[in-house]
Coordinates of C-alpha atoms in Angstrom, one line a residue:
Chain J
D282 CA 104.7 100.3 88.2
A283 CA 108.4 100.1 89.2
G284 CA 109.3 96.9 87.5
I285 CA 106.7 94.8 89.3
T286 CA 104.2 92.5 87.6
Q287 CA 101.5 90.5 89.1
S288 CA 99.7 87.5 87.6
P289 CA 97.0 86.8 87.0
R290 CA 95.4 90.3 87.0
H291 CA 91.9 88.9 87.4
K292 CA 90.7 85.6 88.7
V293 CA 87.4 84.1 89.5
T294 CA 87.4 80.9 91.6
E295 CA 85.1 78.8 93.7
T296 CA 85.1 78.4 97.5
G297 CA 87.5 75.6 98.6
T298 CA 89.8 75.7 95.7
P299 CA 93.5 76.6 96.0
V300 CA 94.7 79.8 94.4
T301 CA 98.2 81.1 93.8
L302 CA 99.1 84.6 93.0
R303 CA 102.5 85.6 91.6
C304 CA 104.5 88.7 92.1
H305 CA 107.6 89.2 89.9
Q306 CA 110.1 92.1 90.2
T307 CA 113.0 93.1 88.1
E308 CA 114.5 95.6 90.6
N309 CA 116.5 93.0 92.6
H310 CA 114.9 94.4 95.8
R311 CA 115.3 92.4 99.0
Y312 CA 112.0 93.0 100.6
M313 CA 108.6 92.0 99.1
Y314 CA 105.1 92.3 100.6
W315 CA 101.6 91.1 100.0
Y316 CA 98.7 93.3 100.9
R317 CA 95.0 93.1 100.4
Q318 CA 92.8 96.1 99.8
D319 CA 89.2 96.2 101.0
P320 CA 86.8 99.1 101.1
G321 CA 86.9 100.9 104.5
H322 CA 90.2 99.1 105.5
G323 CA 92.8 100.6 103.2
L324 CA 95.6 98.1 102.6
R325 CA 96.5 95.5 105.2
L326 CA 99.7 93.5 105.2
I327 CA 99.3 89.7 104.7
H328 CA 102.8 88.4 104.6
Y329 CA 106.2 89.8 103.8
S330 CA 109.7 88.5 102.8
Y331 CA 113.0 89.9 103.8
G332 CA 115.0 87.6 101.6
V333 CA 115.0 84.3 99.7
K334 CA 113.2 81.7 101.9
D335 CA 112.8 84.3 104.7
T336 CA 109.2 85.3 105.3
D337 CA 107.0 86.4 108.1
K338 CA 103.3 87.1 108.9
G339 CA 101.5 90.4 108.7
E340 CA 98.3 91.5 110.4
V341 CA 95.9 89.4 108.3
S342 CA 97.8 86.2 107.5
D343 CA 95.2 83.6 108.4
G344 CA 94.3 81.4 105.4
Y345 CA 97.3 82.5 103.4
S346 CA 100.8 81.1 102.9
V347 CA 103.8 82.5 100.9
S348 CA 107.0 81.3 99.4
R349 CA 110.0 82.9 98.0
S350 CA 112.5 80.7 96.3
K351 CA 114.1 83.4 94.1
T352 CA 114.8 87.1 94.8
E353 CA 112.5 88.1 92.0
D354 CA 109.4 86.0 92.8
F355 CA 107.0 86.1 95.7
L356 CA 104.0 83.7 95.7
L357 CA 100.9 84.1 97.7
T358 CA 98.7 81.0 98.1
L359 CA 95.2 80.7 99.4
E360 CA 95.1 77.0 100.4
S361 CA 91.3 76.8 100.3
A362 CA 89.7 80.0 99.1
T363 CA 86.8 81.5 101.0
S364 CA 84.4 84.3 100.0
S365 CA 86.0 86.5 102.7
Q366 CA 89.2 86.4 100.6
T367 CA 87.5 88.2 97.7
S368 CA 89.7 91.3 97.5
V369 CA 92.3 93.1 95.5
Y370 CA 95.8 91.9 96.2
F371 CA 98.8 94.1 95.8
C372 CA 102.5 93.2 95.9
A373 CA 105.0 95.7 96.9
I374 CA 108.8 95.9 97.0
S375 CA 111.5 97.9 98.8
D376 CA 115.2 97.8 98.9
N377 CA 115.5 98.0 102.7
T378 CA 113.4 98.9 105.7
G379 CA 115.1 102.1 106.7
A380 CA 113.1 105.1 107.7
G381 CA 113.4 106.7 104.3
E382 CA 112.7 103.7 102.2
T383 CA 109.7 103.7 99.9
Q384 CA 107.6 100.7 99.1
Y385 CA 106.6 100.5 95.4
F386 CA 103.5 98.7 94.3
G387 CA 102.4 96.4 91.5
P388 CA 99.2 96.8 89.5
G389 CA 97.2 94.4 91.6
T390 CA 95.2 91.2 91.2
R391 CA 91.4 91.2 91.5
L392 CA 90.2 88.0 93.0
L393 CA 86.6 86.9 93.3
V394 CA 85.7 83.8 95.3
L395 CA 82.3 82.5 94.6
Chain W
A240 CA 98.3 101.0 119.1
Q241 CA 99.8 102.5 116.1
S242 CA 97.3 103.7 113.5
V243 CA 96.5 106.1 110.8
A244 CA 93.2 107.8 110.3
Q245 CA 91.8 109.6 107.3
P246 CA 88.6 111.2 108.6
E247 CA 86.9 111.9 105.3
D248 CA 85.8 109.2 103.0
Q249 CA 85.4 111.6 100.2
V250 CA 86.5 115.2 99.4
N251 CA 84.9 117.2 96.7
V252 CA 86.5 120.3 95.3
A253 CA 86.1 122.4 92.2
E254 CA 88.8 122.5 89.6
G255 CA 91.2 125.4 90.3
N256 CA 90.5 125.5 94.0
P257 CA 92.9 124.4 96.6
L258 CA 92.5 120.9 98.0
T259 CA 93.3 119.3 101.3
V260 CA 93.1 115.6 102.2
K261 CA 93.5 115.0 105.9
C262 CA 95.5 112.4 107.8
T263 CA 96.2 111.9 111.4
Y264 CA 98.5 109.3 113.0
S265 CA 99.3 107.6 116.2
V266 CA 102.8 106.1 116.6
S267 CA 105.4 105.6 119.2
G268 CA 108.7 107.3 118.4
N269 CA 109.4 109.4 115.3
P270 CA 106.8 109.2 112.6
Y271 CA 107.7 108.4 109.0
L272 CA 104.8 109.3 106.9
F273 CA 103.8 108.6 103.3
W274 CA 101.1 109.6 100.8
Y275 CA 100.1 107.3 97.9
V276 CA 97.6 107.8 95.1
Q277 CA 95.6 105.1 93.4
Y278 CA 93.9 105.7 90.0
P279 CA 91.1 103.4 88.9
N280 CA 92.3 99.8 88.2
R281 CA 95.9 100.7 89.0
G282 CA 98.4 100.1 91.8
L283 CA 99.4 102.6 94.4
Q284 CA 101.8 105.3 93.2
F285 CA 104.1 107.0 95.7
L286 CA 103.5 110.8 96.0
L287 CA 105.7 112.0 98.8
K288 CA 107.1 111.2 102.3
Y289 CA 108.2 112.9 105.5
I290 CA 111.2 111.5 107.3
T291 CA 112.7 114.5 109.1
G292 CA 113.5 118.2 108.5
D293 CA 111.2 120.7 106.9
N294 CA 107.6 120.3 107.9
L295 CA 106.4 121.1 104.3
V296 CA 107.2 118.3 102.0
K297 CA 106.9 118.6 98.2
G298 CA 106.1 115.7 96.0
S299 CA 104.9 114.6 92.6
Y300 CA 102.3 116.3 90.4
G301 CA 102.3 119.5 92.4
F302 CA 101.3 117.9 95.7
E303 CA 102.7 118.8 99.1
A304 CA 102.1 117.8 102.6
E305 CA 102.4 119.5 105.9
F306 CA 103.7 117.7 108.9
N307 CA 102.4 119.0 112.3
K308 CA 103.8 117.1 115.2
S309 CA 101.7 118.8 117.9
Q310 CA 98.5 117.9 116.0
T311 CA 99.9 114.5 114.9
S312 CA 98.7 115.3 111.3
F313 CA 100.1 115.0 107.8
H314 CA 97.6 116.7 105.5
L315 CA 98.0 116.5 101.8
K316 CA 97.5 119.7 99.8
K317 CA 97.6 121.2 96.4
P318 CA 97.1 124.9 95.6
S319 CA 95.0 124.3 92.5
A320 CA 93.1 121.1 91.8
L321 CA 92.9 119.4 88.4
V322 CA 90.1 117.1 87.3
S323 CA 92.9 114.6 86.7
D324 CA 93.7 114.6 90.4
S325 CA 90.5 112.7 91.0
A326 CA 91.6 109.4 92.6
L327 CA 91.8 107.5 95.9
Y328 CA 94.5 108.8 98.3
F329 CA 96.1 106.8 101.0
C330 CA 98.2 108.0 104.0
A331 CA 100.5 105.6 105.6
V332 CA 103.0 105.5 108.5
R333 CA 106.1 103.3 108.8
V334 CA 106.4 101.5 112.1
H335 CA 109.6 100.4 113.7
T336 CA 109.6 97.0 112.0
G337 CA 109.7 98.7 108.6
K338 CA 106.1 97.8 107.8
L339 CA 103.5 100.3 106.6
I340 CA 100.2 100.9 108.2
F341 CA 97.6 102.5 105.9
G342 CA 94.6 104.7 106.5
Q343 CA 91.3 103.7 105.0
G344 CA 91.7 106.0 102.0
T345 CA 90.0 109.2 100.8
T346 CA 88.4 109.6 97.5
L347 CA 89.1 113.0 95.9
Q348 CA 86.6 114.2 93.4
V349 CA 87.5 117.3 91.4
K350 CA 84.6 118.7 89.4
P351 CA 85.1 120.9 86.3

């Protein structure tokens, strides 16, 4: 999985609790992304980062925040988890955003919010 | 609006037969198109991409895809399916900001 790890791989939590998911890369790529995968929706972009401390919103960012204090780590936080945030979360990385650039994906985190 | 559609939720094919997984897109400007595969409990693996040039793109594991600008399609193909090809396949298009927009996915089932 292209030098990308995600932790935890599985998590069960309760509604209203904060949750932080971690993405760690060893490729020194500038761009990092968080997606969620839901049946019938494919993957949808939550937030992305174009450098340390530089982040921006994707199409489904409500209820999520991110931080990137180091090139290799990109954190996704659910401030107060809701059942609608039950999903599989994928991190991806790319070296640039040029036309030919490929995004590579981590193994995913399966989150269940009860 | 820019979008990707995969019109089939599931494709069933017998081992040894050719397979096609369909994808159509709607973007402004030149399309940059990707196919990914997801095996159970794994992340997405890159298969192939079309940026420019030859309309037939060859990728990993014997897969290829045909870009058709007039039909705004980018169908994934393989001449002879294997049981091990059974997986979830995603088509995606890169938009001008560099982000990817994904289709909803197609499950490929290859039966022995």
